[in-house]
Short mmCIF file of C-alpha atoms and ligand atoms in Angstrom, two decimals:
data_model
loop_
_atom_site.label_atom_id
_atom_site.label_comp_id
_atom_site.label_asym_id
_atom_site.label_seq_id
_atom_site.Cartn_x
_atom_site.Cartn_y
_atom_site.Cartn_z
CA MET A 1 -14.15 -0.10 7.55
CA THR A 2 -17.91 0.20 7.06
CA VAL A 3 -19.35 -1.25 3.88
CA VAL A 4 -23.05 -0.99 3.84
CA ASN A 5 -24.97 -3.59 2.06
CA PHE A 6 -27.88 -2.71 -0.14
CA GLY A 7 -30.98 -4.02 1.62
CA SER A 8 -30.63 -6.00 4.71
CA GLU A 9 -30.35 -9.45 3.29
CA ASP A 10 -29.11 -11.58 0.38
CA TYR A 11 -31.57 -11.84 -2.47
CA PRO A 12 -32.12 -14.62 -4.97
CA SER A 13 -31.53 -14.37 -8.68
CA ALA A 14 -34.28 -14.74 -11.26
CA ASN A 15 -33.95 -18.42 -11.14
CA GLY A 16 -33.93 -18.44 -7.40
CA THR A 17 -30.61 -20.26 -7.04
CA MET A 18 -27.73 -17.89 -6.81
CA ARG A 19 -27.43 -15.42 -3.94
CA ALA A 20 -25.44 -12.24 -3.93
CA ILE A 21 -24.81 -9.06 -2.11
CA MET A 22 -23.85 -5.67 -3.65
CA LEU A 23 -21.60 -3.54 -1.62
CA ILE A 24 -22.31 0.21 -1.43
CA CYS A 25 -19.34 2.32 -0.77
CA ARG A 26 -19.28 6.12 -0.23
CA SER A 27 -15.59 6.62 0.33
CA ILE A 28 -12.15 5.62 -1.11
CA PRO A 29 -11.17 3.32 1.74
CA GLN A 30 -14.54 1.57 1.48
CA ILE A 31 -14.34 0.99 -2.25
CA ARG A 32 -10.65 -0.12 -2.10
CA ASP A 33 -11.49 -2.48 0.84
CA ALA A 34 -14.48 -3.89 -1.18
CA VAL A 35 -12.26 -4.38 -4.41
CA ALA A 36 -9.51 -6.04 -2.22
CA THR A 37 -12.14 -8.42 -0.82
CA LEU A 38 -13.38 -9.31 -4.23
CA ARG A 39 -9.96 -9.89 -5.49
CA ALA A 40 -9.02 -12.08 -2.49
CA SER A 41 -10.32 -15.13 -4.21
CA GLY A 42 -8.33 -14.37 -7.43
CA GLY A 43 -11.38 -12.80 -9.14
CA SER A 44 -11.05 -10.28 -11.99
CA VAL A 45 -12.79 -6.91 -11.85
CA GLY A 46 -14.63 -5.12 -14.75
CA LEU A 47 -15.58 -1.41 -14.18
CA VAL A 48 -18.46 0.50 -15.39
CA THR A 49 -18.26 4.35 -14.59
CA THR A 50 -21.53 6.21 -14.88
CA MET A 51 -23.27 9.55 -13.84
CA GLY A 52 -26.37 7.63 -12.69
CA ALA A 53 -29.85 7.91 -14.11
CA LEU A 54 -29.16 4.48 -15.44
CA HIS A 55 -30.94 2.88 -18.46
CA ALA A 56 -30.61 -0.19 -20.49
CA GLY A 57 -27.54 1.27 -22.26
CA HIS A 58 -25.67 1.27 -18.87
CA MET A 59 -27.04 -2.23 -18.16
CA SER A 60 -25.41 -3.27 -21.37
CA LEU A 61 -22.08 -2.21 -20.22
CA VAL A 62 -22.67 -4.15 -16.95
CA SER A 63 -23.59 -7.23 -18.78
CA HIS A 64 -20.56 -6.97 -21.00
CA ALA A 65 -18.32 -6.58 -18.02
CA ARG A 66 -20.03 -9.44 -16.21
CA ALA A 67 -19.44 -11.74 -19.23
CA ASP A 68 -15.72 -11.07 -19.11
CA HIS A 69 -15.04 -10.74 -15.42
CA ASP A 70 -15.80 -12.41 -12.03
CA HIS A 71 -16.94 -9.05 -10.58
CA VAL A 72 -18.42 -5.80 -11.76
CA VAL A 73 -17.73 -2.61 -9.96
CA ALA A 74 -19.92 0.41 -10.90
CA THR A 75 -19.42 4.12 -10.04
CA ILE A 76 -22.23 6.79 -9.85
CA PHE A 77 -20.86 10.37 -9.77
CA VAL A 78 -22.09 13.33 -11.63
CA ASN A 79 -18.89 14.95 -12.38
CA PRO A 80 -19.03 18.85 -12.08
CA THR A 81 -15.93 19.35 -14.15
CA GLN A 82 -17.29 18.06 -17.29
CA PHE A 83 -20.34 20.45 -17.36
CA GLY A 84 -19.93 23.88 -18.90
CA ASN A 85 -23.43 24.94 -18.35
CA PRO A 86 -24.36 25.07 -14.58
CA ASP A 87 -28.03 24.49 -15.45
CA ASP A 88 -27.12 21.34 -17.21
CA LEU A 89 -25.38 20.14 -14.04
CA LEU A 90 -28.22 21.23 -11.81
CA THR A 91 -30.87 19.60 -13.95
CA TYR A 92 -28.90 16.43 -14.56
CA PRO A 93 -31.39 13.65 -13.39
CA LYS A 94 -30.64 11.90 -10.11
CA THR A 95 -32.20 8.54 -9.42
CA GLU A 96 -30.03 6.87 -6.84
CA ASP A 97 -32.53 4.28 -5.39
CA SER A 98 -33.57 2.95 -8.85
CA ASP A 99 -29.91 3.00 -10.20
CA LEU A 100 -28.77 0.83 -7.20
CA ALA A 101 -31.69 -1.51 -7.69
CA MET A 102 -30.77 -1.94 -11.44
CA LEU A 103 -27.13 -2.49 -10.60
CA ARG A 104 -27.94 -4.93 -7.92
CA ASP A 105 -30.36 -6.91 -10.32
CA ALA A 106 -27.72 -6.81 -13.01
CA GLY A 107 -25.23 -8.53 -10.70
CA ALA A 108 -22.83 -5.75 -9.87
CA SER A 109 -20.69 -6.62 -6.90
CA ALA A 110 -19.95 -3.18 -5.54
CA VAL A 111 -20.75 0.45 -6.30
CA TYR A 112 -18.88 3.58 -5.44
CA LEU A 113 -20.71 6.80 -4.97
CA PRO A 114 -18.41 9.49 -3.93
CA ASP A 115 -18.97 13.07 -2.89
CA ALA A 116 -17.52 15.81 -5.19
CA SER A 117 -15.47 16.75 -2.15
CA GLU A 118 -13.64 13.45 -2.11
CA ILE A 119 -12.91 13.51 -5.83
CA TYR A 120 -11.94 17.18 -5.91
CA PRO A 121 -10.64 17.94 -2.41
CA ASP A 122 -9.40 21.50 -1.55
CA GLY A 123 -6.11 21.95 -2.96
CA ALA A 124 -6.46 19.56 -5.78
CA GLU A 125 -4.92 21.05 -9.06
CA THR A 126 -3.92 18.03 -11.25
CA ILE A 127 -5.93 17.66 -14.52
CA VAL A 128 -5.63 15.19 -17.35
CA GLU A 129 -5.94 16.36 -20.88
CA THR A 130 -5.59 14.69 -24.20
CA THR A 131 -4.65 17.90 -25.89
CA ARG A 132 -5.54 17.21 -29.53
CA LEU A 133 -8.58 14.83 -29.16
CA ALA A 134 -10.07 16.93 -26.30
CA ASN A 135 -10.13 20.19 -28.19
CA MET A 136 -11.55 19.25 -31.49
CA LEU A 137 -15.16 18.45 -32.80
CA HIS A 138 -17.56 18.15 -29.80
CA GLY A 139 -14.70 19.47 -27.68
CA LEU A 140 -15.09 22.81 -29.51
CA VAL A 141 -18.72 23.01 -28.73
CA ARG A 142 -18.15 22.10 -25.10
CA PRO A 143 -14.77 23.61 -24.08
CA GLY A 144 -13.35 21.84 -21.10
CA HIS A 145 -15.74 18.94 -21.26
CA PHE A 146 -13.24 16.10 -22.32
CA ARG A 147 -10.64 17.44 -19.81
CA GLY A 148 -13.24 17.04 -17.10
CA VAL A 149 -14.02 13.51 -18.34
CA ALA A 150 -10.38 12.42 -18.69
CA THR A 151 -9.62 13.81 -15.23
CA VAL A 152 -12.45 12.02 -13.40
CA VAL A 153 -11.94 8.83 -15.28
CA CYS A 154 -8.20 8.76 -14.42
CA LYS A 155 -9.07 9.34 -10.74
CA LEU A 156 -11.77 6.63 -10.78
CA PHE A 157 -9.38 4.06 -12.47
CA ASN A 158 -6.74 4.96 -9.79
CA ILE A 159 -9.28 4.42 -6.92
CA ILE A 160 -10.77 1.22 -8.15
CA GLY A 161 -7.82 -0.51 -9.87
CA ALA A 162 -10.08 -2.68 -12.12
CA ASP A 163 -8.65 -4.98 -14.95
CA ALA A 164 -10.93 -3.49 -17.61
CA ALA A 165 -13.51 -0.67 -18.16
CA TYR A 166 -16.52 -0.52 -20.38
CA PHE A 167 -17.62 2.62 -22.29
CA GLY A 168 -20.58 3.05 -24.71
CA GLU A 169 -19.69 3.73 -28.30
CA LYS A 170 -22.44 6.39 -28.27
CA ASP A 171 -20.01 8.84 -26.71
CA TYR A 172 -17.66 8.15 -29.54
CA GLN A 173 -15.13 11.04 -28.93
CA GLN A 174 -15.21 10.21 -25.21
CA LEU A 175 -14.12 6.56 -25.91
CA GLN A 176 -11.32 7.75 -28.15
CA VAL A 177 -10.24 10.23 -25.49
CA ILE A 178 -10.16 7.44 -22.83
CA ARG A 179 -8.34 5.02 -24.99
CA ARG A 180 -5.69 7.67 -25.93
CA MET A 181 -5.25 8.65 -22.13
CA VAL A 182 -4.79 5.04 -21.15
CA ALA A 183 -2.21 4.50 -23.91
CA ASP A 184 -0.31 7.66 -23.17
CA LEU A 185 -0.15 7.28 -19.44
CA PHE A 186 0.50 3.30 -19.57
CA MET A 187 -2.40 2.73 -17.48
CA PRO A 188 -2.76 -1.00 -16.71
CA ILE A 189 -6.40 -1.23 -17.66
CA THR A 190 -8.15 -2.61 -20.96
CA ILE A 191 -10.77 -0.42 -22.52
CA HIS A 192 -13.80 -1.93 -24.15
CA GLY A 193 -16.22 -0.07 -26.42
CA VAL A 194 -19.86 -1.36 -26.25
CA PRO A 195 -22.24 -0.80 -29.11
CA THR A 196 -25.12 1.82 -28.70
CA VAL A 197 -28.33 0.44 -27.17
CA ARG A 198 -31.41 1.82 -28.92
CA GLU A 199 -35.16 2.29 -28.26
CA PRO A 200 -37.28 0.18 -30.62
CA ASP A 201 -37.73 3.21 -32.93
CA GLY A 202 -34.01 3.71 -33.10
CA LEU A 203 -33.34 6.59 -30.64
CA ALA A 204 -30.03 6.11 -28.76
CA MET A 205 -30.63 5.54 -25.05
CA SER A 206 -29.52 8.51 -23.02
CA SER A 207 -30.12 9.82 -19.52
CA ARG A 208 -31.21 13.01 -21.21
CA ASN A 209 -34.03 11.30 -23.04
CA VAL A 210 -36.38 11.64 -19.90
CA ARG A 211 -36.11 15.52 -20.32
CA LEU A 212 -37.76 15.47 -23.74
CA THR A 213 -41.43 16.28 -24.16
CA PRO A 214 -43.41 13.55 -25.89
CA GLN A 215 -43.32 15.63 -29.13
CA ASP A 216 -39.59 16.06 -29.00
CA ARG A 217 -39.06 12.36 -28.08
CA ALA A 218 -40.86 11.48 -31.33
CA ALA A 219 -38.82 14.04 -33.33
CA ALA A 220 -35.51 12.89 -31.87
CA VAL A 221 -35.65 9.68 -33.92
CA CYS A 222 -34.34 11.82 -36.72
CA LEU A 223 -30.73 11.47 -35.47
CA ASN A 224 -30.74 7.68 -36.02
CA LYS A 225 -32.66 8.02 -39.32
CA ALA A 226 -29.81 10.53 -40.48
CA LEU A 227 -27.13 8.17 -39.57
CA THR A 228 -28.78 5.14 -41.12
CA ARG A 229 -29.32 7.16 -44.45
CA ALA A 230 -25.55 8.18 -44.24
CA GLN A 231 -24.49 4.59 -43.58
CA GLU A 232 -26.37 3.37 -46.59
CA ALA A 233 -24.88 6.17 -48.79
CA ALA A 234 -21.41 5.13 -47.58
CA ARG A 235 -22.13 1.56 -48.62
CA ASN A 236 -22.97 2.89 -52.07
CA GLY A 237 -19.71 4.85 -52.26
CA ALA A 238 -20.83 8.31 -51.22
CA THR A 239 -18.31 10.97 -50.35
CA VAL A 240 -17.88 12.38 -46.79
CA GLU A 241 -19.42 15.66 -48.23
CA ALA A 242 -22.45 13.87 -49.53
CA MET A 243 -22.84 11.99 -46.28
CA ARG A 244 -22.87 15.32 -44.41
CA ASP A 245 -25.40 16.83 -46.72
CA LEU A 246 -27.74 13.83 -46.35
CA ILE A 247 -27.46 14.02 -42.49
CA ALA A 248 -28.17 17.86 -42.62
CA GLU A 249 -31.04 17.37 -44.91
CA THR A 250 -32.66 14.63 -42.67
CA ILE A 251 -32.32 16.61 -39.42
CA ASN A 252 -33.22 19.98 -40.74
CA ALA A 253 -36.48 18.34 -42.16
CA GLU A 254 -37.52 17.84 -38.58
CA PRO A 255 -38.78 21.17 -37.43
CA ARG A 256 -38.43 20.41 -33.67
CA ALA A 257 -34.73 19.62 -34.09
CA ARG A 258 -31.94 22.24 -34.14
CA LEU A 259 -28.85 20.66 -35.73
CA ARG A 260 -25.65 21.38 -33.74
CA ALA A 261 -22.86 19.31 -35.41
CA ILE A 262 -22.03 16.83 -38.00
CA ASP A 263 -18.54 15.57 -37.55
CA ILE A 264 -17.12 12.78 -39.90
CA ALA A 265 -13.56 11.73 -39.04
CA GLU A 266 -11.12 8.93 -39.24
CA ALA A 267 -12.03 6.23 -36.81
CA LEU A 268 -9.94 6.22 -33.47
CA THR A 269 -7.70 9.20 -34.24
CA LEU A 270 -10.63 11.48 -35.37
CA ALA A 271 -8.31 12.98 -37.98
CA PRO A 272 -10.13 14.84 -40.77
CA VAL A 273 -11.34 12.98 -43.89
CA THR A 274 -12.56 14.24 -47.12
CA GLY A 275 -13.82 12.65 -50.36
CA HIS A 276 -14.07 8.97 -50.49
CA PRO A 277 -12.76 7.65 -47.13
CA ALA A 278 -9.86 5.13 -47.43
CA GLY A 279 -10.56 3.46 -44.11
CA ASP A 280 -12.91 3.19 -41.24
CA ILE A 281 -14.73 6.38 -40.23
CA GLY A 282 -16.70 7.63 -37.26
CA ILE A 283 -19.74 9.86 -37.81
CA MET A 284 -20.67 11.99 -34.76
CA ILE A 285 -23.81 14.15 -34.81
CA SER A 286 -25.74 16.32 -32.20
CA ALA A 287 -28.96 18.21 -32.24
CA GLU A 288 -30.91 20.14 -29.57
CA PHE A 289 -34.61 19.82 -28.65
CA GLY A 290 -36.81 22.02 -26.48
CA PRO A 291 -36.53 25.48 -25.25
CA ASP A 292 -33.50 27.65 -26.37
CA GLU A 293 -32.84 28.67 -22.77
CA ASN A 294 -32.54 25.17 -21.54
CA PRO A 295 -32.40 22.74 -24.52
CA VAL A 296 -31.78 18.99 -24.45
CA LEU A 297 -28.72 18.32 -26.41
CA LEU A 298 -28.70 14.71 -27.81
CA ILE A 299 -25.73 13.07 -29.57
CA ASP A 300 -25.60 9.90 -31.59
CA GLN A 301 -22.79 8.12 -33.65
CA ARG A 302 -22.01 5.50 -36.15
CA GLU A 303 -18.70 3.80 -36.95
CA ILE A 304 -18.59 2.67 -40.50
CA ARG A 305 -16.02 -0.02 -41.23
CA LYS A 306 -14.49 -0.49 -44.64
O1 PAF B 1 -20.11 8.82 -20.06
C1 PAF B 1 -20.29 9.27 -18.85
O2 PAF B 1 -21.26 8.90 -18.18
C2 PAF B 1 -19.33 10.10 -18.17
O3 PAF B 1 -18.78 11.02 -19.04
C3 PAF B 1 -18.15 9.30 -17.49
C4 PAF B 1 -17.40 8.53 -18.33
C5 PAF B 1 -18.86 8.49 -16.26
C6 PAF B 1 -17.31 10.37 -16.64
O4 PAF B 1 -18.02 11.11 -15.77
#
């Protein structure tokens, strides 16, 4: 087995005491060997799956995983089956060197970076789909997206064999899809949702933010503003319909934003809610910025607990 170390030597931590090596694995045998080595001393493994272009939101997943486990394994794979629009796939940012440096500095023990041909070899035909959750709300706007997510996440879980995996709450529907898949298929892994990390002005961190022009970047703050107004209204007893109106009004007041969706649903199940919600709810919104022919679609979310 060849496991390639990042850099040629150990590196000191910020306080100069601890030394560590991050294993870089580009094939299934390599990452399985790496995980077996990490586990040899009885250590537990937390997994962070990513599509690269890492930012502070991903690092928050890594630090939650590190807090709970002896080792963190990360994956970097831009999964083609979750992209409906080929341009979106082609323009997805690729920043492998800085991703690896960030993961190494955050204390990840191993990283798996497969080729698409390893994840989807010729002849592969099995897909995983949460039939209800994948085909509602954001799934209607992006047909096949959550099927692609569930399929790749299932494959990565089977390849790595981690004890737990960490996903951002920003992708709220994705998180519920993964929780459902794990429960339905009796997968021996614990799923943790991690709160959204925001820029100082409230914009949710996203790999797509780098594609925004400075003007659109400034305008994009309207998503968080809309969610904050809806949350305040919920605290004051607003109905779901009133929250929806408030969100639409806030986003439509920003001329650079094109509102795409406002979904307000029961938390976890994403079942429809109307009137005064009886329990916890999830609000998921999306808006586009930039040119019509190649827009930047941003999503944001807020879970409101009773
Ligand atoms: O959230 C993401 O980055 C991706 O959807 C995931 C979970 C890594 C699957 O490709």
